[in-house]
Amino acid sequence: MKRFLDFLTNSPAAVTLAVLTVIGVVLFAIPGLHTVAWIIGLLLCLGIIGALLMFHGEWRRAQQQVDRLRQELSVERGRLDSVGLTPIDDEVAQIPDEIAAQKILALFPDSSGLIQSLRLDATFGTLAVDELEPLHSFRADFKKASFDNPRSHTAFMNLYRAAEALSIWVKEETRVLPSDKTQREIRPGDSREGGWREYTEARTRGERLGDEFLAARWEFNQTALELGLVV
């Protein structure tokens, strides 16, 4: 019920319907307008029909977005459930924890690249294409990796899942700038079916995923330091 009320509060169609209702009550309460009440009623009915059509369109787009997010969630849950069952490549499995940790942290240095950009600009104004490459490389190269130490493996899996979620978001929600091929931006509202509201939702989700990735990277780094995997 709360979600439905939130939807009505943020719905232009619902606002239009409420305004028309108030206007109709006020106009019908004026005695001098009673002679043209049928005209006013007709106009209000047309306005209400238009508002209802708008409401139907908004509701359908919202449901489509909910269905899409549910499908994405189902896919991600399937990936998480299958992590422990994924066969490990011999080449990856033979890498000692120390070397694997050093390679991962080298992809995401603390004071430069993607990590620094996310810290300085968490609003995702633009994203440098070359800074995103380590994110996609990490997702591909360490897909079947594991750590011998349970603590480091848990920290690694948290980092991998956060990186994977952010990488998927980048590919689905951003585009290369037409004027600068070295930069990516969140797809603007005028290119989205859900308009600028969908853009705002995508940006908010990107900020959350970016924060989760930074937190997971910090956790992995701290764990590696405590276990002596890196200096």
mmCIF file of C-alpha atoms in Angstrom:
data_model
loop_
_atom_site.group_PDB
_atom_site.id
_atom_site.type_symbol
_atom_site.label_atom_id
_atom_site.label_comp_id
_atom_site.label_asym_id
_atom_site.label_seq_id
_atom_site.Cartn_x
_atom_site.Cartn_y
_atom_site.Cartn_z
ATOM 1 C CA MET A 1 0.000 0.000 0.000
ATOM 2 C CA LYS A 2 2.842 2.378 0.860
ATOM 3 C CA ARG A 3 4.471 1.788 -2.551
ATOM 4 C CA PHE A 4 1.155 2.495 -4.259
ATOM 5 C CA LEU A 5 0.772 5.763 -2.322
ATOM 6 C CA ASP A 6 4.349 6.723 -3.211
ATOM 7 C CA PHE A 7 3.550 6.022 -6.851
ATOM 8 C CA LEU A 8 0.460 8.278 -6.698
ATOM 9 C CA THR A 9 2.440 11.038 -4.986
ATOM 10 C CA ASN A 10 5.069 11.028 -7.746
ATOM 11 C CA SER A 11 2.621 10.489 -10.612
ATOM 12 C CA PRO A 12 1.810 13.461 -12.903
ATOM 13 C CA ALA A 13 -1.405 11.681 -13.887
ATOM 14 C CA ALA A 14 -2.520 11.377 -10.260
ATOM 15 C CA VAL A 15 -1.702 15.045 -9.647
ATOM 16 C CA THR A 16 -3.651 16.043 -12.766
ATOM 17 C CA LEU A 17 -6.636 13.966 -11.657
ATOM 18 C CA ALA A 18 -6.587 15.561 -8.208
ATOM 19 C CA VAL A 19 -6.373 19.068 -9.676
ATOM 20 C CA LEU A 20 -9.280 18.404 -12.046
ATOM 21 C CA THR A 21 -11.364 17.087 -9.157
ATOM 22 C CA VAL A 22 -10.713 20.183 -7.064
ATOM 23 C CA ILE A 23 -11.455 22.494 -10.027
ATOM 24 C CA GLY A 24 -14.689 20.595 -10.752
ATOM 25 C CA VAL A 25 -15.904 20.907 -7.160
ATOM 26 C CA VAL A 26 -15.097 24.636 -7.093
ATOM 27 C CA LEU A 27 -16.790 25.360 -10.439
ATOM 28 C CA PHE A 28 -19.944 23.422 -9.611
ATOM 29 C CA ALA A 29 -20.178 25.310 -6.313
ATOM 30 C CA ILE A 30 -20.487 28.671 -8.154
ATOM 31 C CA PRO A 31 -24.196 29.379 -8.768
ATOM 32 C CA GLY A 32 -23.534 31.585 -11.793
ATOM 33 C CA LEU A 33 -21.988 28.679 -13.691
ATOM 34 C CA HIS A 34 -24.891 26.275 -13.213
ATOM 35 C CA THR A 35 -26.316 27.160 -16.637
ATOM 36 C CA VAL A 36 -23.181 25.842 -18.332
ATOM 37 C CA ALA A 37 -22.614 23.003 -15.904
ATOM 38 C CA TRP A 38 -22.987 20.397 -18.640
ATOM 39 C CA ILE A 39 -20.175 21.995 -20.639
ATOM 40 C CA ILE A 40 -17.944 22.128 -17.580
ATOM 41 C CA GLY A 41 -18.802 18.514 -16.775
ATOM 42 C CA LEU A 42 -17.985 17.431 -20.321
ATOM 43 C CA LEU A 43 -14.618 19.174 -20.253
ATOM 44 C CA LEU A 44 -13.818 17.701 -16.865
ATOM 45 C CA CYS A 45 -14.766 14.217 -18.072
ATOM 46 C CA LEU A 46 -12.439 14.583 -21.045
ATOM 47 C CA GLY A 47 -9.673 15.772 -18.747
ATOM 48 C CA ILE A 48 -10.253 12.872 -16.345
ATOM 49 C CA ILE A 49 -10.190 10.368 -19.219
ATOM 50 C CA GLY A 50 -6.881 11.831 -20.389
ATOM 51 C CA ALA A 51 -5.481 11.631 -16.844
ATOM 52 C CA LEU A 52 -6.601 8.013 -16.533
ATOM 53 C CA LEU A 53 -4.870 7.159 -19.820
ATOM 54 C CA MET A 54 -1.720 8.838 -18.531
ATOM 55 C CA PHE A 55 -2.032 6.882 -15.289
ATOM 56 C CA HIS A 56 -2.408 3.622 -17.206
ATOM 57 C CA GLY A 57 0.760 4.369 -19.209
ATOM 58 C CA GLU A 58 2.746 5.233 -16.084
ATOM 59 C CA TRP A 59 1.556 2.131 -14.275
ATOM 60 C CA ARG A 60 2.433 -0.096 -17.232
ATOM 61 C CA ARG A 61 5.948 1.393 -17.493
ATOM 62 C CA ALA A 62 6.442 0.972 -13.750
ATOM 63 C CA GLN A 63 5.382 -2.666 -13.893
ATOM 64 C CA GLN A 64 7.687 -3.318 -16.850
ATOM 65 C CA GLN A 65 10.572 -1.839 -14.895
ATOM 66 C CA VAL A 66 9.690 -3.923 -11.828
ATOM 67 C CA ASP A 67 9.581 -7.070 -13.980
ATOM 68 C CA ARG A 68 12.956 -6.187 -15.516
ATOM 69 C CA LEU A 69 14.531 -5.618 -12.095
ATOM 70 C CA ARG A 70 13.062 -8.866 -10.797
ATOM 71 C CA GLN A 71 14.533 -10.698 -13.760
ATOM 72 C CA GLU A 72 17.943 -9.124 -13.151
ATOM 73 C CA LEU A 73 17.698 -10.069 -9.466
ATOM 74 C CA SER A 74 16.831 -13.634 -10.383
ATOM 75 C CA VAL A 75 19.848 -13.817 -12.699
ATOM 76 C CA GLU A 76 22.171 -12.415 -10.040
ATOM 77 C CA ARG A 77 20.834 -14.828 -7.425
ATOM 78 C CA GLY A 78 21.465 -17.679 -9.824
ATOM 79 C CA ARG A 79 25.034 -16.510 -10.263
ATOM 80 C CA LEU A 80 25.575 -16.269 -6.519
ATOM 81 C CA ASP A 81 24.090 -19.704 -5.910
ATOM 82 C CA SER A 82 26.329 -21.253 -8.536
ATOM 83 C CA VAL A 83 29.599 -19.691 -7.346
ATOM 84 C CA GLY A 84 30.520 -22.600 -5.111
ATOM 85 C CA LEU A 85 29.740 -25.122 -7.849
ATOM 86 C CA THR A 86 31.739 -23.450 -10.620
ATOM 87 C CA PRO A 87 34.709 -25.551 -11.769
ATOM 88 C CA ILE A 88 37.997 -23.814 -11.068
ATOM 89 C CA ASP A 89 40.534 -23.513 -13.853
ATOM 90 C CA ASP A 90 43.770 -25.254 -12.934
ATOM 91 C CA GLU A 91 45.776 -22.271 -14.103
ATOM 92 C CA VAL A 92 43.891 -19.903 -11.797
ATOM 93 C CA ALA A 93 43.710 -22.324 -8.883
ATOM 94 C CA GLN A 94 47.492 -22.731 -8.823
ATOM 95 C CA ILE A 95 48.117 -19.019 -8.249
ATOM 96 C CA PRO A 96 49.172 -18.501 -4.595
ATOM 97 C CA ASP A 97 47.000 -16.189 -2.520
ATOM 98 C CA GLU A 98 49.786 -13.599 -2.343
ATOM 99 C CA ILE A 99 50.160 -13.313 -6.113
ATOM 100 C CA ALA A 100 46.410 -13.255 -6.711
ATOM 101 C CA ALA A 101 45.889 -10.514 -4.113
ATOM 102 C CA GLN A 102 48.717 -8.411 -5.557
ATOM 103 C CA LYS A 103 47.306 -8.752 -9.091
ATOM 104 C CA ILE A 104 43.826 -7.733 -7.951
ATOM 105 C CA LEU A 105 45.016 -4.699 -6.010
ATOM 106 C CA ALA A 106 47.242 -3.707 -8.935
ATOM 107 C CA LEU A 107 44.106 -3.539 -11.091
ATOM 108 C CA PHE A 108 42.503 -1.177 -8.573
ATOM 109 C CA PRO A 109 45.248 1.045 -7.096
ATOM 110 C CA ASP A 110 44.188 3.078 -4.100
ATOM 111 C CA SER A 111 45.307 6.530 -5.242
ATOM 112 C CA SER A 112 44.517 6.506 -8.957
ATOM 113 C CA GLY A 113 42.253 5.071 -11.639
ATOM 114 C CA LEU A 114 38.701 3.957 -10.950
ATOM 115 C CA ILE A 115 39.014 3.941 -7.156
ATOM 116 C CA GLN A 116 40.143 7.558 -7.026
ATOM 117 C CA SER A 117 37.486 8.659 -9.548
ATOM 118 C CA LEU A 118 34.690 7.009 -7.567
ATOM 119 C CA ARG A 119 35.881 8.709 -4.397
ATOM 120 C CA LEU A 120 36.157 12.155 -5.992
ATOM 121 C CA ASP A 121 32.959 11.991 -8.041
ATOM 122 C CA ALA A 122 30.373 9.639 -6.590
ATOM 123 C CA THR A 123 27.584 11.212 -8.690
ATOM 124 C CA PHE A 124 28.737 9.545 -11.941
ATOM 125 C CA GLY A 125 28.910 12.709 -14.005
ATOM 126 C CA THR A 126 31.240 10.952 -16.447
ATOM 127 C CA LEU A 127 33.353 7.788 -16.338
ATOM 128 C CA ALA A 128 36.677 7.391 -18.128
ATOM 129 C CA VAL A 129 36.627 4.431 -20.510
ATOM 130 C CA ASP A 130 40.224 3.417 -19.727
ATOM 131 C CA GLU A 131 39.512 3.462 -15.977
ATOM 132 C CA LEU A 132 36.639 1.025 -16.481
ATOM 133 C CA GLU A 133 38.740 -1.545 -18.336
ATOM 134 C CA PRO A 134 40.293 -3.018 -15.147
ATOM 135 C CA LEU A 135 36.769 -3.553 -13.830
ATOM 136 C CA HIS A 136 35.762 -5.636 -16.846
ATOM 137 C CA SER A 137 39.143 -7.404 -16.915
ATOM 138 C CA PHE A 138 38.871 -8.349 -13.252
ATOM 139 C CA ARG A 139 35.416 -9.779 -13.842
ATOM 140 C CA ALA A 140 36.661 -11.906 -16.760
ATOM 141 C CA ASP A 141 40.089 -12.955 -15.458
ATOM 142 C CA PHE A 142 39.035 -13.905 -11.911
ATOM 143 C CA LYS A 143 35.660 -15.456 -12.704
ATOM 144 C CA LYS A 144 36.765 -18.894 -11.444
ATOM 145 C CA ALA A 145 39.434 -17.842 -8.972
ATOM 146 C CA SER A 146 39.550 -18.839 -5.324
ATOM 147 C CA PHE A 147 41.703 -18.239 -2.241
ATOM 148 C CA ASP A 148 42.981 -20.904 0.117
ATOM 149 C CA ASN A 149 42.412 -18.825 3.214
ATOM 150 C CA PRO A 150 38.665 -18.618 4.094
ATOM 151 C CA ARG A 151 38.892 -14.972 5.199
ATOM 152 C CA SER A 152 40.629 -13.812 2.051
ATOM 153 C CA HIS A 153 38.274 -15.906 -0.095
ATOM 154 C CA THR A 154 35.210 -14.302 1.525
ATOM 155 C CA ALA A 155 36.660 -10.819 1.005
ATOM 156 C CA PHE A 156 37.539 -11.716 -2.576
ATOM 157 C CA MET A 157 34.024 -12.996 -3.340
ATOM 158 C CA ASN A 158 32.495 -9.831 -1.885
ATOM 159 C CA LEU A 159 34.783 -7.760 -4.104
ATOM 160 C CA TYR A 160 34.056 -9.880 -7.173
ATOM 161 C CA ARG A 161 30.289 -9.656 -6.731
ATOM 162 C CA ALA A 162 30.453 -5.893 -6.208
ATOM 163 C CA ALA A 163 32.679 -5.479 -9.281
ATOM 164 C CA GLU A 164 30.401 -7.682 -11.375
ATOM 165 C CA ALA A 165 27.283 -5.750 -10.362
ATOM 166 C CA LEU A 166 28.976 -2.414 -11.140
ATOM 167 C CA SER A 167 30.306 -3.721 -14.469
ATOM 168 C CA ILE A 168 26.829 -4.891 -15.520
ATOM 169 C CA TRP A 169 25.381 -1.525 -14.524
ATOM 170 C CA VAL A 170 28.001 0.339 -16.572
ATOM 171 C CA LYS A 171 27.231 -1.703 -19.693
ATOM 172 C CA GLU A 172 23.455 -1.389 -19.315
ATOM 173 C CA GLU A 173 23.028 2.159 -18.037
ATOM 174 C CA THR A 174 25.849 4.192 -19.609
ATOM 175 C CA ARG A 175 26.958 5.133 -23.111
ATOM 176 C CA VAL A 176 30.056 6.579 -24.749
ATOM 177 C CA LEU A 177 29.869 10.352 -25.089
ATOM 178 C CA PRO A 178 29.214 11.312 -28.735
ATOM 179 C CA SER A 179 31.656 14.212 -28.412
ATOM 180 C CA ASP A 180 34.367 12.321 -26.490
ATOM 181 C CA LYS A 181 34.953 8.602 -27.053
ATOM 182 C CA THR A 182 37.184 8.422 -23.974
ATOM 183 C CA GLN A 183 34.287 9.128 -21.605
ATOM 184 C CA ARG A 184 31.025 7.397 -20.714
ATOM 185 C CA GLU A 185 27.906 8.977 -19.246
ATOM 186 C CA ILE A 186 24.634 7.680 -17.842
ATOM 187 C CA ARG A 187 22.118 7.455 -20.670
ATOM 188 C CA PRO A 188 20.013 10.641 -20.418
ATOM 189 C CA GLY A 189 16.293 10.619 -19.751
ATOM 190 C CA ASP A 190 15.295 11.629 -23.275
ATOM 191 C CA SER A 191 16.724 8.328 -24.557
ATOM 192 C CA ARG A 192 14.877 6.202 -21.983
ATOM 193 C CA GLU A 193 11.359 4.844 -22.082
ATOM 194 C CA GLY A 194 10.841 5.886 -18.471
ATOM 195 C CA GLY A 195 12.246 9.377 -19.079
ATOM 196 C CA TRP A 196 14.185 11.336 -16.481
ATOM 197 C CA ARG A 197 12.615 9.470 -13.589
ATOM 198 C CA GLU A 198 14.233 6.267 -14.896
ATOM 199 C CA TYR A 199 17.491 8.201 -15.324
ATOM 200 C CA THR A 200 17.385 9.297 -11.684
ATOM 201 C CA GLU A 201 16.736 5.726 -10.549
ATOM 202 C CA ALA A 202 19.634 4.436 -12.666
ATOM 203 C CA ARG A 203 21.961 7.105 -11.290
ATOM 204 C CA THR A 204 20.964 6.344 -7.699
ATOM 205 C CA ARG A 205 21.565 2.639 -8.258
ATOM 206 C CA GLY A 206 24.955 3.390 -9.822
ATOM 207 C CA GLU A 207 25.980 5.493 -6.835
ATOM 208 C CA ARG A 208 24.976 2.672 -4.489
ATOM 209 C CA LEU A 209 26.883 0.062 -6.508
ATOM 210 C CA GLY A 210 29.923 2.345 -6.631
ATOM 211 C CA ASP A 211 29.879 2.739 -2.840
ATOM 212 C CA GLU A 212 29.534 -1.032 -2.390
ATOM 213 C CA PHE A 213 32.473 -1.623 -4.724
ATOM 214 C CA LEU A 214 34.666 0.857 -2.819
ATOM 215 C CA ALA A 215 33.707 -0.770 0.489
ATOM 216 C CA ALA A 216 34.442 -4.270 -0.859
ATOM 217 C CA ARG A 217 37.808 -3.163 -2.254
ATOM 218 C CA TRP A 218 38.725 -1.613 1.119
ATOM 219 C CA GLU A 219 37.690 -4.809 2.917
ATOM 220 C CA PHE A 220 39.757 -6.968 0.548
ATOM 221 C CA ASN A 221 42.792 -4.711 0.938
ATOM 222 C CA GLN A 222 42.535 -4.745 4.737
ATOM 223 C CA THR A 223 42.171 -8.520 4.805
ATOM 224 C CA ALA A 224 45.172 -8.952 2.509
ATOM 225 C CA LEU A 225 47.261 -6.674 4.733
ATOM 226 C CA GLU A 226 46.246 -8.462 7.924
ATOM 227 C CA LEU A 227 47.042 -11.873 6.437
ATOM 228 C CA GLY A 228 50.379 -10.676 5.031
ATOM 229 C CA LEU A 229 49.385 -11.219 1.392
ATOM 230 C CA VAL A 230 50.555 -7.718 0.477
ATOM 231 C CA VAL A 231 52.975 -5.303 2.068
#
